[in-house]
PDB file of C-alpha atoms in Angstrom:
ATOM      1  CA  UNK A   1     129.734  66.536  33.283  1.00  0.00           C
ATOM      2  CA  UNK A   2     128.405  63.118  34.349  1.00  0.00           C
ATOM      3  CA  UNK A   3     124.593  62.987  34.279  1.00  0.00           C
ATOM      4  CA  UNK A   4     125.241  62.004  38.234  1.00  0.00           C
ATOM      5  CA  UNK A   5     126.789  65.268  39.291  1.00  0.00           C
ATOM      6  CA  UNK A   6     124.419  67.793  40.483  1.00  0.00           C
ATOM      7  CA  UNK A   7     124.700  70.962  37.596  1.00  0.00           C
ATOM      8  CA  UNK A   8     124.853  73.910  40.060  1.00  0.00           C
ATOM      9  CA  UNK A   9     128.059  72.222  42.706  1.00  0.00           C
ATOM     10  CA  UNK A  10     129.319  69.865  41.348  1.00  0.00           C
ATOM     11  CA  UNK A  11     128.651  67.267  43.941  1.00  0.00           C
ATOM     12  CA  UNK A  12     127.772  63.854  43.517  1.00  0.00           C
ATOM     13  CA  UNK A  13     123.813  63.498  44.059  1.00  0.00           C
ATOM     14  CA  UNK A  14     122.892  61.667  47.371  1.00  0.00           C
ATOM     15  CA  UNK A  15     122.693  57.902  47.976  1.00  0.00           C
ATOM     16  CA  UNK A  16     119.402  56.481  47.357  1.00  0.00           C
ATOM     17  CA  UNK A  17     117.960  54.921  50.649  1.00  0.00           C
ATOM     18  CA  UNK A  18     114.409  53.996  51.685  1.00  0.00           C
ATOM     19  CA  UNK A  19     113.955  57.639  53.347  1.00  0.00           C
ATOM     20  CA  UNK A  20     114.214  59.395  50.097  1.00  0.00           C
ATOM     21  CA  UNK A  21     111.916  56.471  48.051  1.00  0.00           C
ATOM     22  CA  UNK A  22     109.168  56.741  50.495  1.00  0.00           C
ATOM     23  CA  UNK A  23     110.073  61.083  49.422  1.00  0.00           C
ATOM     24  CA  UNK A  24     109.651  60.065  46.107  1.00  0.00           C
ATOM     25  CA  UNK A  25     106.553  58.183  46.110  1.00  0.00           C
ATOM     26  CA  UNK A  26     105.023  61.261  48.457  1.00  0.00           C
ATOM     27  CA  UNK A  27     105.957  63.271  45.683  1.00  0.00           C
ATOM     28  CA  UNK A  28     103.951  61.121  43.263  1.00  0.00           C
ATOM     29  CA  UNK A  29     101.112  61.520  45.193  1.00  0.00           C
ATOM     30  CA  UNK A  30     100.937  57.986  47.603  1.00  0.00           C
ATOM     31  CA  UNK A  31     100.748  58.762  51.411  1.00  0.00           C
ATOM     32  CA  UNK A  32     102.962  56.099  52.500  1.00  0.00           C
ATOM     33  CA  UNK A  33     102.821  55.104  56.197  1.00  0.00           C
ATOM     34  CA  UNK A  34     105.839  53.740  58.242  1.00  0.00           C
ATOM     35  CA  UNK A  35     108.942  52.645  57.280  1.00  0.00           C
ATOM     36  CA  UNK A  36     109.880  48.983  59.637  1.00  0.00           C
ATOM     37  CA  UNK A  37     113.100  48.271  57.524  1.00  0.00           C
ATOM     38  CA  UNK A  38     115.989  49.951  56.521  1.00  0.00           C
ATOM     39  CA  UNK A  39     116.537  48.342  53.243  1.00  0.00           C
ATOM     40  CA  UNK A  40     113.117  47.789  52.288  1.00  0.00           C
ATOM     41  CA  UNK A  41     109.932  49.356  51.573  1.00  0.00           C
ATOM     42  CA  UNK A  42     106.914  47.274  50.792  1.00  0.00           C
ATOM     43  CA  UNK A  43     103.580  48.390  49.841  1.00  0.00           C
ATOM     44  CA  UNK A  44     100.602  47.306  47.414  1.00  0.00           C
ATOM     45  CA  UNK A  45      99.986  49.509  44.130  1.00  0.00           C
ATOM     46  CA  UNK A  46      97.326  48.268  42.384  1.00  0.00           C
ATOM     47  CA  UNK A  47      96.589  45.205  44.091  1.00  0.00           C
ATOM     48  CA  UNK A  48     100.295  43.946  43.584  1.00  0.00           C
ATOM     49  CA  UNK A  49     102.429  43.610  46.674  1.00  0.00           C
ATOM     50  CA  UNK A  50     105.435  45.510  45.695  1.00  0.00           C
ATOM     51  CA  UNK A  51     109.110  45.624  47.253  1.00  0.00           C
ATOM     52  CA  UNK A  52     111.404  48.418  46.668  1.00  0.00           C
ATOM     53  CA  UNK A  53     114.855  47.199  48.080  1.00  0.00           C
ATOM     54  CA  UNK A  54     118.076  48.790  48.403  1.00  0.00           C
ATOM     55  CA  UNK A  55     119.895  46.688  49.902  1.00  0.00           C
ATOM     56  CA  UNK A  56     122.246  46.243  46.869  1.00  0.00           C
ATOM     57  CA  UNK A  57     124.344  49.734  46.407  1.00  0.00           C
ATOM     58  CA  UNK A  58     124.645  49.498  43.081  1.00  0.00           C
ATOM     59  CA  UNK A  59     120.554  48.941  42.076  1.00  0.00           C
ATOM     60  CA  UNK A  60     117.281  49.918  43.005  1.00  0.00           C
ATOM     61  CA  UNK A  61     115.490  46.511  42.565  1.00  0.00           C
ATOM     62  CA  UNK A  62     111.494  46.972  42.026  1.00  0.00           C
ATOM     63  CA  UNK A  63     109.994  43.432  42.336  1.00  0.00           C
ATOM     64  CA  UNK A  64     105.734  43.056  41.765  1.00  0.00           C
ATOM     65  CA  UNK A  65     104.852  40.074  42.895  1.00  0.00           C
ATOM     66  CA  UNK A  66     101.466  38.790  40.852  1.00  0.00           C
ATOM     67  CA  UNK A  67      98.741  38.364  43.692  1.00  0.00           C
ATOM     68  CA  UNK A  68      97.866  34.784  42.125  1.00  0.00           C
ATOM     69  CA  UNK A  69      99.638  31.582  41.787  1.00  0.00           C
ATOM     70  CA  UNK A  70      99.171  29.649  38.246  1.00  0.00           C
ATOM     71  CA  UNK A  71      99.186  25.679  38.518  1.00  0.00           C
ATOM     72  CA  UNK A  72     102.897  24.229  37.720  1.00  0.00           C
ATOM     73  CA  UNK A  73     101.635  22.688  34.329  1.00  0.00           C
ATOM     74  CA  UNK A  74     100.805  26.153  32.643  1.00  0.00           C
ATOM     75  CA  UNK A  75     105.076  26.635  33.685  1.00  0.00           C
ATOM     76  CA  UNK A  76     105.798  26.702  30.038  1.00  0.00           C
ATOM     77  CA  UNK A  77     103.059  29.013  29.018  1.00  0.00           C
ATOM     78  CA  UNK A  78     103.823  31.464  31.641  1.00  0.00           C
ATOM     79  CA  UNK A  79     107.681  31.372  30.229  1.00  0.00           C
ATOM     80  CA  UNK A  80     106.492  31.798  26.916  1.00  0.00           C
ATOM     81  CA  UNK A  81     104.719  34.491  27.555  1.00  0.00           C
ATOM     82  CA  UNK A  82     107.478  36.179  29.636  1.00  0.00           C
ATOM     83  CA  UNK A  83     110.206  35.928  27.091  1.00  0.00           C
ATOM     84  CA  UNK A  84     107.573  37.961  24.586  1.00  0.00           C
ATOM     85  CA  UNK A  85     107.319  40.620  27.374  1.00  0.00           C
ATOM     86  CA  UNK A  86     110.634  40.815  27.948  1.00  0.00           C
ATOM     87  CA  UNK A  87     112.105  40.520  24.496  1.00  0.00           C
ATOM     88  CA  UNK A  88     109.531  43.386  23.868  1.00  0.00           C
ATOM     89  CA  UNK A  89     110.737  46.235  26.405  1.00  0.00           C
ATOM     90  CA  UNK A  90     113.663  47.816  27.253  1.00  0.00           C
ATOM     91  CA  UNK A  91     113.406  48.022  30.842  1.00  0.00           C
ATOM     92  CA  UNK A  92     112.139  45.435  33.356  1.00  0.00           C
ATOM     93  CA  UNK A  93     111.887  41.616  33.422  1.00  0.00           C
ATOM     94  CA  UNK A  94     108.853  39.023  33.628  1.00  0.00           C
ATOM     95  CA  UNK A  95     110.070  36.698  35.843  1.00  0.00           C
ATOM     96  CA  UNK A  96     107.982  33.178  36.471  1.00  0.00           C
ATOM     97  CA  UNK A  97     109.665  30.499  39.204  1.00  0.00           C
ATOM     98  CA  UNK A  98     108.217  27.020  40.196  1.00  0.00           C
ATOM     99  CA  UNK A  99     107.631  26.612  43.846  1.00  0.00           C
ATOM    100  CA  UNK A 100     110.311  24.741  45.668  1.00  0.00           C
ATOM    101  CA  UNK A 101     107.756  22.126  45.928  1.00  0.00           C
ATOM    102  CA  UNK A 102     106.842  21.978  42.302  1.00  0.00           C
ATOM    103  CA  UNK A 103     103.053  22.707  43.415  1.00  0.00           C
ATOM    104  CA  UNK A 104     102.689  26.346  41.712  1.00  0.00           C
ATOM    105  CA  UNK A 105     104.153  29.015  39.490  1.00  0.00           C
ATOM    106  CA  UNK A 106     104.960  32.601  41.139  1.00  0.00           C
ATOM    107  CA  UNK A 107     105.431  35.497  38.572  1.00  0.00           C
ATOM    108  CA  UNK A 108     106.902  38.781  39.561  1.00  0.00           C
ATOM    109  CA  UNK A 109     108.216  41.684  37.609  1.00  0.00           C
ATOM    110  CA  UNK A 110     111.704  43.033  38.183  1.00  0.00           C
ATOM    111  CA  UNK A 111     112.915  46.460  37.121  1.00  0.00           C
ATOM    112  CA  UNK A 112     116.387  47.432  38.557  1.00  0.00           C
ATOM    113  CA  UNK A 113     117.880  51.364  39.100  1.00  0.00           C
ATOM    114  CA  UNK A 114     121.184  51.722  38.597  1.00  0.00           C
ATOM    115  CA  UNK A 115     122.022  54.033  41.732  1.00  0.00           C
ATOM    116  CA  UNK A 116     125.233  53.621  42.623  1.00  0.00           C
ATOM    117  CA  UNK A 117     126.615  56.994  41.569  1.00  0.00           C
ATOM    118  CA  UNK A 118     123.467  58.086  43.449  1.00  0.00           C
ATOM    119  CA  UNK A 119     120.411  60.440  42.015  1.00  0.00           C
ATOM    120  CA  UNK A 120     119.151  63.726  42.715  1.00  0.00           C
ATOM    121  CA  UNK A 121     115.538  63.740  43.559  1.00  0.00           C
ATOM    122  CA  UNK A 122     114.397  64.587  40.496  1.00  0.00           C
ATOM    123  CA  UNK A 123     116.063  61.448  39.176  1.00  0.00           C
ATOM    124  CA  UNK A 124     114.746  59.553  42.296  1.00  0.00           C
ATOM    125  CA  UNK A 125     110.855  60.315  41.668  1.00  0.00           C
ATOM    126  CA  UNK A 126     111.484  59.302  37.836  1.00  0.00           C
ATOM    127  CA  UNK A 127     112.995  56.044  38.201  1.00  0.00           C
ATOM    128  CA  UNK A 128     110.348  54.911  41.224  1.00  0.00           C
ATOM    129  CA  UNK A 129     107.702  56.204  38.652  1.00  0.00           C
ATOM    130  CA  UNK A 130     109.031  54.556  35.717  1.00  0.00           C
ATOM    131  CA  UNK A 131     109.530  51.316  37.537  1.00  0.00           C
ATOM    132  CA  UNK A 132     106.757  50.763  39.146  1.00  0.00           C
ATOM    133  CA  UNK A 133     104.727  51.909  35.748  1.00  0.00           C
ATOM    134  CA  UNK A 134     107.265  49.266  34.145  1.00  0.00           C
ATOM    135  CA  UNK A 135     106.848  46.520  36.576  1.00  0.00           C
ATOM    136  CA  UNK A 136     102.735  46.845  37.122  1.00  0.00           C
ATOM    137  CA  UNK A 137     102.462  47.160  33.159  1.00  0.00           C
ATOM    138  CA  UNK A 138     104.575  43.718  32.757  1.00  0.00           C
ATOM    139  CA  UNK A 139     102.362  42.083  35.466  1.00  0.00           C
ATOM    140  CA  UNK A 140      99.102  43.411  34.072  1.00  0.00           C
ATOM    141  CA  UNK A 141      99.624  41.673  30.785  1.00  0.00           C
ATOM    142  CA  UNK A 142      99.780  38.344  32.271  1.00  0.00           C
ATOM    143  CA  UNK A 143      96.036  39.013  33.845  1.00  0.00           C
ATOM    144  CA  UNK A 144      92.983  37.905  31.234  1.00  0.00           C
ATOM    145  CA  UNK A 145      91.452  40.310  29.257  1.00  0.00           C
ATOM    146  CA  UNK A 146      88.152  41.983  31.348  1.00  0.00           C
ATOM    147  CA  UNK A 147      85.003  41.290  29.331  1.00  0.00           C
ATOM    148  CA  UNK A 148      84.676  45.054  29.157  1.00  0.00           C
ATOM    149  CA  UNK A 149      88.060  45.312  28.089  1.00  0.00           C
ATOM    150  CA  UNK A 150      87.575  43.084  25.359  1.00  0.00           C
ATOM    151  CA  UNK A 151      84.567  44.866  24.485  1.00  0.00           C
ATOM    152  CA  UNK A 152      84.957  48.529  24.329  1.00  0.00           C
ATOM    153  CA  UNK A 153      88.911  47.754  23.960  1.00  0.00           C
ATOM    154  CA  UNK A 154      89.249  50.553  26.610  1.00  0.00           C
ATOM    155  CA  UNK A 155      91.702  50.008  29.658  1.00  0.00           C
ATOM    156  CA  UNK A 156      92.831  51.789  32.876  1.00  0.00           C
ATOM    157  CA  UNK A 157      95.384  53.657  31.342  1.00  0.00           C
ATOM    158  CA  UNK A 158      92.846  55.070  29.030  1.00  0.00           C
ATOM    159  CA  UNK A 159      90.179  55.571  31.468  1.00  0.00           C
ATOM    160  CA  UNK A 160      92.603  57.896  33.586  1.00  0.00           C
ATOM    161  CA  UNK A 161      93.241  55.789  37.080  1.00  0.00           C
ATOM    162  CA  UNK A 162      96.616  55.703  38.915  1.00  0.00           C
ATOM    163  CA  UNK A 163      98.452  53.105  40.716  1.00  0.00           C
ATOM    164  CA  UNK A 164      97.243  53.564  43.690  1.00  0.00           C
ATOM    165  CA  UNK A 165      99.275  52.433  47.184  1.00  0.00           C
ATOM    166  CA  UNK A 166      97.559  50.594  49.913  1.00  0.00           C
ATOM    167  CA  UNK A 167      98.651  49.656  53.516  1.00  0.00           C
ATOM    168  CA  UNK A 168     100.172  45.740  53.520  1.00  0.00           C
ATOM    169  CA  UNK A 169     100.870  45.928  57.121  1.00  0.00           C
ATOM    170  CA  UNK A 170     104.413  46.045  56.839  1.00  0.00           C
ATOM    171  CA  UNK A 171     105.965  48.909  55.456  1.00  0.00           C
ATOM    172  CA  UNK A 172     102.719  49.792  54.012  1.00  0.00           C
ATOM    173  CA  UNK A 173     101.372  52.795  52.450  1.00  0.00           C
ATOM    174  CA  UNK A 174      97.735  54.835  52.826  1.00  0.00           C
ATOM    175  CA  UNK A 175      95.808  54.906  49.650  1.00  0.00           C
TER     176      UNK A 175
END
């Protein structure tokens, strides 16, 4: 049986849509507010403004956007630096892009669900949790090291906090 088919009927598990990822982060404990698009669901999880977008059928597509921009001559660095992350996990992708104007460097992770067979809820609340732990990891590593951090070598992971989901004014979520 195909790890898409739902054990007990033999049905194919739902379509993922923004309804049932706003479910799934519930279920992982974020209050999320309103939903104002039907393909989109945009909220901020640990200060990075992050888009979950189904508006492909075949992928979930998780994209972190790093809150800061980094001046167009560190471009090189910041690829650098991206092609170690990404040639050192198995799921997601450090993605840095010049400005149209050449001014700045943007940097956002990308992690992309396949869900075009569809997932059961279970499955739904695992990938959204995976990829946003994915995405918010890959971002965090391109942040300098906190003088505490550096320090005590401790870090938020250790010390026990959660991604936590606050209201961007669009699709937003209540932290």
């Amino acid at each position: 049986m195909a790890w898409f088919k739902d054990a007990e009927n033999g049905s194919s598990a739902p379509a993922v849509t923004v309804e049932r990822i706003h479910r799934a982060l519930s279920a992982l404990g974020f209050a999320m507010g309103p939903m104002e698009t039907p393909a989109k669901l945009v909220a901020k999880f640990d200060g990075y403004v992050t888009v979950l977008d189904v508006s492909n059928p075949t992928f979930l597509m998780i994209r972190a956007h790093f809150p800061e921009e980094f001046p167009s001559e560190s471009m090189g660095e910041l690829i650098e630096k991206a092609n170690e992350w990404n040639a050192s996990t198995l799921w997601g992708t450090a993605v840095p892009q010049l400005q149209e104007d050449g001014s700045n460097v943007l940097l956002q992770a990308e992690v992309a669900c396949l869900i075009d067979q569809g997932l059961n809820d279970e499955q739904l609340v695992t990938a959204v949790d995976l990829g946003l732990q994915c995405s918010l990891s890959c971002l965090d590593s391109f942040r300098p090291k906190r003088d505490e951090e550096e320090s005590d070598g401790a870090s938020r992971e250790e010390a026990g906090e959660a991604p936590q989901a606050q209201d961007d004014g669009s699709a937003g979520a209540e932290g």
